Each structure stands twice: as structure tokens, then as C-alpha cells.
Amino acid sequence: MKHLSFTHASDFLRERDFGRKIEASFDFVRAHFRPLGRCLLYIVLPLMLIRGIAGGLLQARLGGIFTSWRRVISPGQGNQAEALRVMSDLLSGPEYWVTIVAALCSFTLMILTVYSYVVLRLEKEDPAEPVTVAEVWAIVRQRFLGALLSFFGLGLLTMLAVLVMAIVAALLGAVLLKSPVIIALLIFVVYGAMGYAMVVLSLFFIVQIRERTGFFATISRCFSLVWGKWWSTFGLIFVMALLIMMLGLVVFGITSLISSPMLLTNQSSTSALSNLLSIVTSCLNSVAMLALYPFLYLALAFQYFNLVERKEGQGLYSLVDSIGTQPAAVAAPRSYQPDDEGEY
């Protein structure tokens, strides 16, 4: 079976059924493994390794903290203040905050890198012209701060929406004589609305990068595109997330064998060897995430292209506009031999 090269707009902007969108994600990686991988290595991998090192040190520290906590809460030695102190030491440690910040920034870089590469490849007029790391980095650098703010903005809007719906549900529950069935139904509606919004906004960054829209315009565009296609979008996210989770568990199971023998021992918090093993394990897990998560982002990108084509037909219009713009093939003269029968 011939696979698409993903060098023309029509390779992206076309209607695809459920299986074709998943297949297109893997075909795109197959066709652009080296240039896309080079972009991920240069732009995302350094921060992922920083996250892995900080996470490994945090994991090694957790071993000592768990040991101390077991000693604190063991029979006859219960001390709530000491347990709170141990937990406070964990949250106040630099490893914890470096891990959190590096994880947020690295996933932001990964999303921007994948979608910037896809958009650049889509907009290249010359199919033979490659997408370079410098071109991708220019877009990532320009949009990085805005993407971080968008993450916080989406989180804040979600919290406000859930708070408003919770207040409304509480008021309705009080008016309706606190019926358990009605209250349970209202809670289901609140969580259902939150889940609906999360699926819709999964297209936020591919819409924002390709269409260059603002924050609220991007949200409106996502709801417009996903309207009537929520279940297919949810199913795509569920299947791809399940596939990535299964592969990630396999990788995690293999890498955990490196550090598990010394993880929860008294020596694990002070042993240089255990710290090194924890760092190696965490870095390998970070590299595995860097290799797996782009498939989910690509699947969402092809869902976006599918919805755009279904609702607006951009790919069809581009094919129609290209009619007559391609140079006609020049017929070369051909000499026939006496024994040629010619063409009929």
C-alpha cells in the first residue's frame, strides 16, 4: 500500500474516518521521522533530561522520606507533627519544584514543536524543501510564553466554570428539597460539562498555531469545529491515550528494574549509586514520553484537519485553485521503428 508523503496540503486536509486518523499519525512519523525527530531532539530533549534528572533526585529522596514516614507512623511512634514536617520537607525541596516547572515547560515545547513542524510542512510551497530546526524554533520561541499563559488561562477558566456550575447545582439541590437523585444528577452534569470542554479544547494549540488566532477566538473555533463530532474526538483521544499508556507501562516496567532493588531501603537516600540509578531511570522514562506523546498530538492534528475539511472543504478548494497553475507536460518527439504497431 502506498503511503502519503505529507508534503502537499491535500495530504493533510482531507476527510478521514476513525482508523485513518490513527494510521495517518503513524504514516506522518514514518515519512518525517528524521526531520521531526531532529527538531524534538534539539528543542525538547534538553529540558526533558533536566526534568529526568530532577525527577530522579526526587525519586531517590522519596525513598528516604517514605522510610522516615513509616518510622513516624509505626505503632507506638505516632507523631502527626513529625509526619507533616516530613511532607513539608518534600514540597520545599528544589527537586520537587524543578520537576514540576521542567515538566510543564517541556510538554509545552513538545506540543509547540510538533504542531509548528506540521503547520510549516503544510504551508511549504515546494514539496522538496525540508522543514529546518531553525524554522520550527522560530515559531516555538515566538509562541512559548503565550502557550504557557494559555495553559494557565484554560485552567483558570475551567476552575471558574466548574465553580459556577457547582454553585448553581447546590442552589438547585436546595430548592428541590435536597433530593439525592437530583443532586447526583446535577453532579453528573457538572463533571460531564467539564469533560465535554476538555475534549473540545484538546484542539486548542493546533488551531491557535495554524490559524494564528487569539485566546478566546481559539476557544470559540474549537467549539465550532467539534460541534457534532465530540464522540469521535473523544474516542480518538481515548484510544491513542490508551495505546500510549500501555506502551509507557511496558517502558516503565523495564526501567523500574534498574532502581527498584534499592528504592525503599534506608541506604537509598544517601547512596550515590541509588541516586544515579534513579536519575538514569527517570531520564529513560522522559525519553520514552518524548517518543510516545507526539503520536497523540499528531492524531489530534489530523482530527482538526478532518473537521476543517468536513465543515469547510479547504483541501478541495485548494485542489480546485491549483487547476491550471501547474505547467503542462511537454510531449517529447518519438521515432517509431518499422516493426512498431503504434498506439490505438
C-alpha positions in Angstrom: 0.0 0.0 0.0 1.4 3.4 -1.0 1.7 5.8 2.0 1.3 9.6 1.7 4.4 11.8 1.7 2.6 14.6 3.6 4.3 17.3 1.5 1.1 18.7 -0.1 -1.9 20.5 1.6 -4.2 17.8 0.2 -2.3 15.2 2.2 -3.4 16.9 5.4 -6.7 18.5 4.5 -8.9 15.5 3.7 -11.7 13.6 5.4 -10.6 10.6 7.3 -12.6 8.0 9.3 -11.5 6.9 12.8 -8.9 4.4 11.8 -7.5 6.6 9.0 -6.7 9.3 11.5 -4.7 6.9 13.7 -3.0 5.5 10.6 -2.1 9.0 9.4 -0.3 9.7 12.7 2.0 6.8 12.2 2.4 7.4 8.5 3.4 11.0 9.2 6.1 9.9 11.7 7.3 7.3 9.1 7.6 10.0 6.4 9.1 12.7 8.6 10.9 10.7 11.2 14.3 12.3 10.8 13.4 16.0 10.4 10.7 15.9 13.1 12.9 13.8 15.4 15.8 16.2 14.9 13.5 19.1 16.0 12.4 17.2 19.1 15.9 16.3 20.0 17.3 19.8 19.6 14.4 21.7 21.1 12.7 19.4 23.7 15.2 16.8 24.7 17.5 19.1 26.8 14.6 20.2 29.1 13.2 16.6 29.2 16.6 15.5 30.5 16.6 18.3 33.1 13.2 17.0 34.2 14.5 13.5 34.3 17.5 14.4 36.5 15.3 16.4 38.9 12.7 13.6 38.9 15.4 11.0 39.6 16.7 13.0 42.6 13.2 13.5 43.8 12.5 9.7 43.5 15.7 8.9 45.4 14.6 11.4 48.1 11.2 9.9 48.2 12.7 6.6 49.2 14.2 8.2 52.3 11.1 10.2 53.0 8.9 7.0 52.8 11.3 5.2 55.2 11.1 8.1 57.6 7.3 8.3 57.3 7.0 4.5 58.0 9.0 5.1 61.2 6.9 8.1 62.2 3.5 6.4 61.7 4.6 3.0 63.0 2.8 1.7 66.2 4.0 3.4 69.3 5.8 6.2 67.4 2.8 8.2 66.0 3.6 11.8 65.7 1.4 13.9 63.4 3.7 17.0 63.6 6.7 14.9 62.5 4.7 13.4 59.6 3.7 16.9 58.5 7.4 18.1 58.7 8.5 15.2 56.5 5.9 16.1 53.9 6.8 19.8 54.2 10.5 18.9 53.5 9.4 17.1 50.3 7.4 20.1 49.0 10.0 22.6 49.9 12.8 20.7 48.2 14.2 22.2 45.0 13.9 18.8 43.2 10.1 18.9 43.5 9.7 22.4 42.0 12.3 21.9 39.3 10.5 18.7 38.3 7.1 20.5 38.1 8.4 23.5 36.2 10.5 21.4 33.8 7.6 19.1 33.1 5.2 22.0 32.3 7.8 23.7 30.1 8.9 20.5 28.3 5.4 19.4 27.4 4.7 23.0 26.2 7.8 22.8 24.0 6.8 19.3 22.7 3.3 20.5 21.7 4.6 23.6 20.0 7.4 21.7 18.2 5.1 19.0 16.8 2.4 21.5 15.7 4.9 24.0 14.3 6.5 21.3 12.2 3.1 20.1 10.9 2.0 23.6 10.0 5.3 24.5 8.3 5.2 21.3 6.3 1.6 22.0 5.3 2.4 25.6 4.2 5.6 24.8 2.3 5.0 25.6 -1.4 7.9 23.4 -2.6 7.4 19.8 -1.6 11.1 19.1 -1.8 12.1 21.9 0.6 12.7 20.5 4.1 11.5 22.0 7.3 14.5 23.0 9.3 15.1 23.1 13.1 15.7 26.9 12.8 12.2 27.5 11.3 10.5 25.4 13.9 12.5 27.0 16.7 11.5 30.5 15.5 7.8 29.6 15.9 8.3 27.9 19.2 10.3 30.8 20.6 7.7 33.2 19.5 4.7 31.3 20.9 6.2 29.7 24.0 5.2 32.4 26.6 1.7 32.7 25.0 1.3 28.9 25.2 2.3 28.8 28.9 -0.2 31.6 29.6 -2.8 29.7 27.6 -2.3 26.7 29.8 -2.9 28.8 32.9 -5.8 30.6 31.2 -7.5 27.4 30.3 -7.1 26.0 33.8 -8.5 29.2 35.3 -11.5 29.2 33.0 -12.1 25.5 33.8 -12.0 26.2 37.5 -14.3 29.2 37.2 -16.8 27.3 35.1 -16.8 24.3 37.5 -17.2 26.7 40.4 -20.2 28.4 38.8 -21.8 25.1 37.8 -21.2 23.8 41.3 -22.9 26.8 42.9 -25.9 26.5 40.5 -26.1 22.8 41.3 -26.0 23.5 45.0 -28.8 26.1 44.7 -30.9 23.8 42.6 -30.4 21.0 45.0 -31.5 23.2 47.9 -34.6 24.3 46.0 -35.5 20.8 45.1 -35.6 19.7 48.7 -32.2 18.1 48.6 -33.3 15.1 46.7 -30.3 12.6 46.5 -31.2 11.6 42.9 -31.4 15.2 41.8 -28.1 16.1 43.5 -26.4 13.1 41.9 -27.8 14.1 38.5 -26.5 17.7 39.0 -23.0 16.4 40.0 -23.0 14.2 36.9 -24.0 17.2 34.7 -21.1 19.3 36.2 -18.5 16.7 35.6 -20.0 15.9 32.2 -19.7 19.5 31.1 -16.1 19.7 32.3 -15.3 16.5 30.4 -17.0 17.9 27.3 -15.0 21.1 27.5 -11.7 19.3 28.0 -12.2 17.2 24.8 -13.2 20.2 22.8 -10.2 22.2 24.0 -7.8 19.4 23.1 -7.6 21.0 19.6 -6.7 24.4 21.1 -3.0 24.5 20.2 -3.2 23.1 16.7 -6.0 25.7 16.0 -4.0 28.5 17.5 -0.8 27.7 15.7 -2.3 27.1 12.3 -4.9 29.8 12.2 -3.0 32.3 14.3 -6.0 33.2 16.4 -6.2 34.8 19.9 -7.1 33.1 23.1 -10.9 33.5 23.1 -11.1 33.2 19.3 -9.3 29.9 19.5 -11.8 28.6 22.2 -14.7 29.6 20.0 -13.2 28.0 17.0 -12.6 24.7 18.9 -16.3 24.6 19.9 -17.4 25.4 16.4 -15.2 22.6 14.9 -16.0 19.9 17.4 -19.8 20.6 17.4 -21.5 17.3 16.3 -18.1 15.4 16.3 -17.5 15.3 20.0 -17.7 11.5 20.3 -15.3 10.8 17.5 -12.8 13.3 19.1 -13.3 11.7 22.5 -12.8 8.2 21.0 -9.7 9.2 19.2 -8.2 10.7 22.4 -9.2 7.6 24.4 -7.7 5.1 22.0 -4.5 7.0 21.5 -4.1 7.7 25.2 -4.7 4.0 26.0 -2.1 2.9 23.4 0.4 5.4 24.8 -0.3 4.3 28.4 0.2 0.6 27.5 3.5 1.3 25.8 4.5 3.6 28.6 3.8 0.9 31.2 6.0 -1.5 29.3 8.8 1.0 29.3 8.2 1.9 32.9 8.2 -1.7 33.9 11.5 -2.3 32.2 13.2 0.9 33.5 11.9 0.4 37.1 14.0 -2.8 37.3 17.1 -0.5 37.3 16.2 1.3 40.5 13.6 -0.9 42.3 16.1 -3.1 44.3 17.3 0.0 46.3 14.2 2.2 46.1 12.8 1.9 49.6 15.8 1.0 51.7 17.4 3.0 54.4 20.5 3.5 52.2 18.6 4.8 49.2 18.5 8.3 50.4 22.3 8.5 50.9 23.7 6.1 48.4 25.3 7.8 45.4 24.7 4.6 43.3 20.9 4.6 44.1 20.7 8.3 43.1 22.5 7.6 39.8 20.1 4.7 39.1 17.1 6.8 39.9 18.3 9.5 37.5 19.0 7.0 34.7 15.5 5.5 35.2 13.8 8.9 35.2 15.8 10.1 32.1 14.8 6.9 30.2 11.2 7.5 31.1 11.4 11.1 29.9 12.9 9.9 26.6 10.1 7.4 26.3 7.5 10.1 26.8 9.2 12.2 24.2 8.9 9.4 21.7 5.3 8.4 22.5 3.3 11.6 23.2 3.8 13.1 19.7 1.6 10.4 18.3 -1.3 11.7 20.4 -0.7 15.3 19.3 -0.5 14.2 15.6 -3.8 12.3 15.9 -5.4 15.5 17.3 -3.9 17.4 14.4 -5.4 15.1 11.8 -8.7 15.2 13.6 -8.5 19.0 13.2 -7.7 18.7 9.5 -10.6 16.2 9.1 -13.1 18.6 10.8 -11.9 21.5 8.8 -12.3 19.6 5.6 -15.8 18.3 6.5 -17.1 21.7 7.5 -15.3 24.0 5.1 -13.7 21.9 2.4 -10.4 23.8 2.4 -8.5 20.9 0.8 -11.0 20.7 -2.0 -10.9 24.4 -2.7 -7.1 24.3 -2.8 -7.1 21.5 -5.3 -9.6 23.5 -7.5 -7.5 26.6 -7.2 -4.4 24.6 -8.3 -6.0 23.6 -11.6 -4.3 25.4 -14.5 -1.4 26.6 -12.3 0.8 23.5 -12.9 2.9 23.7 -16.1 1.7 21.3 -18.8 3.9 18.4 -19.6 5.8 18.8 -22.8 5.4 16.0 -25.3 8.7 14.7 -26.5 9.1 13.6 -30.1 9.2 9.9 -30.6 10.6 8.0 -33.5 8.9 4.7 -34.5 10.6 1.7 -35.9 9.2 -0.2 -38.9 8.0 -3.1 -36.7 6.2 -0.8 -34.2 2.4 -1.3 -34.2 1.7 2.2 -32.9 -0.9 3.2 -30.3 -4.6 2.8 -30.9 
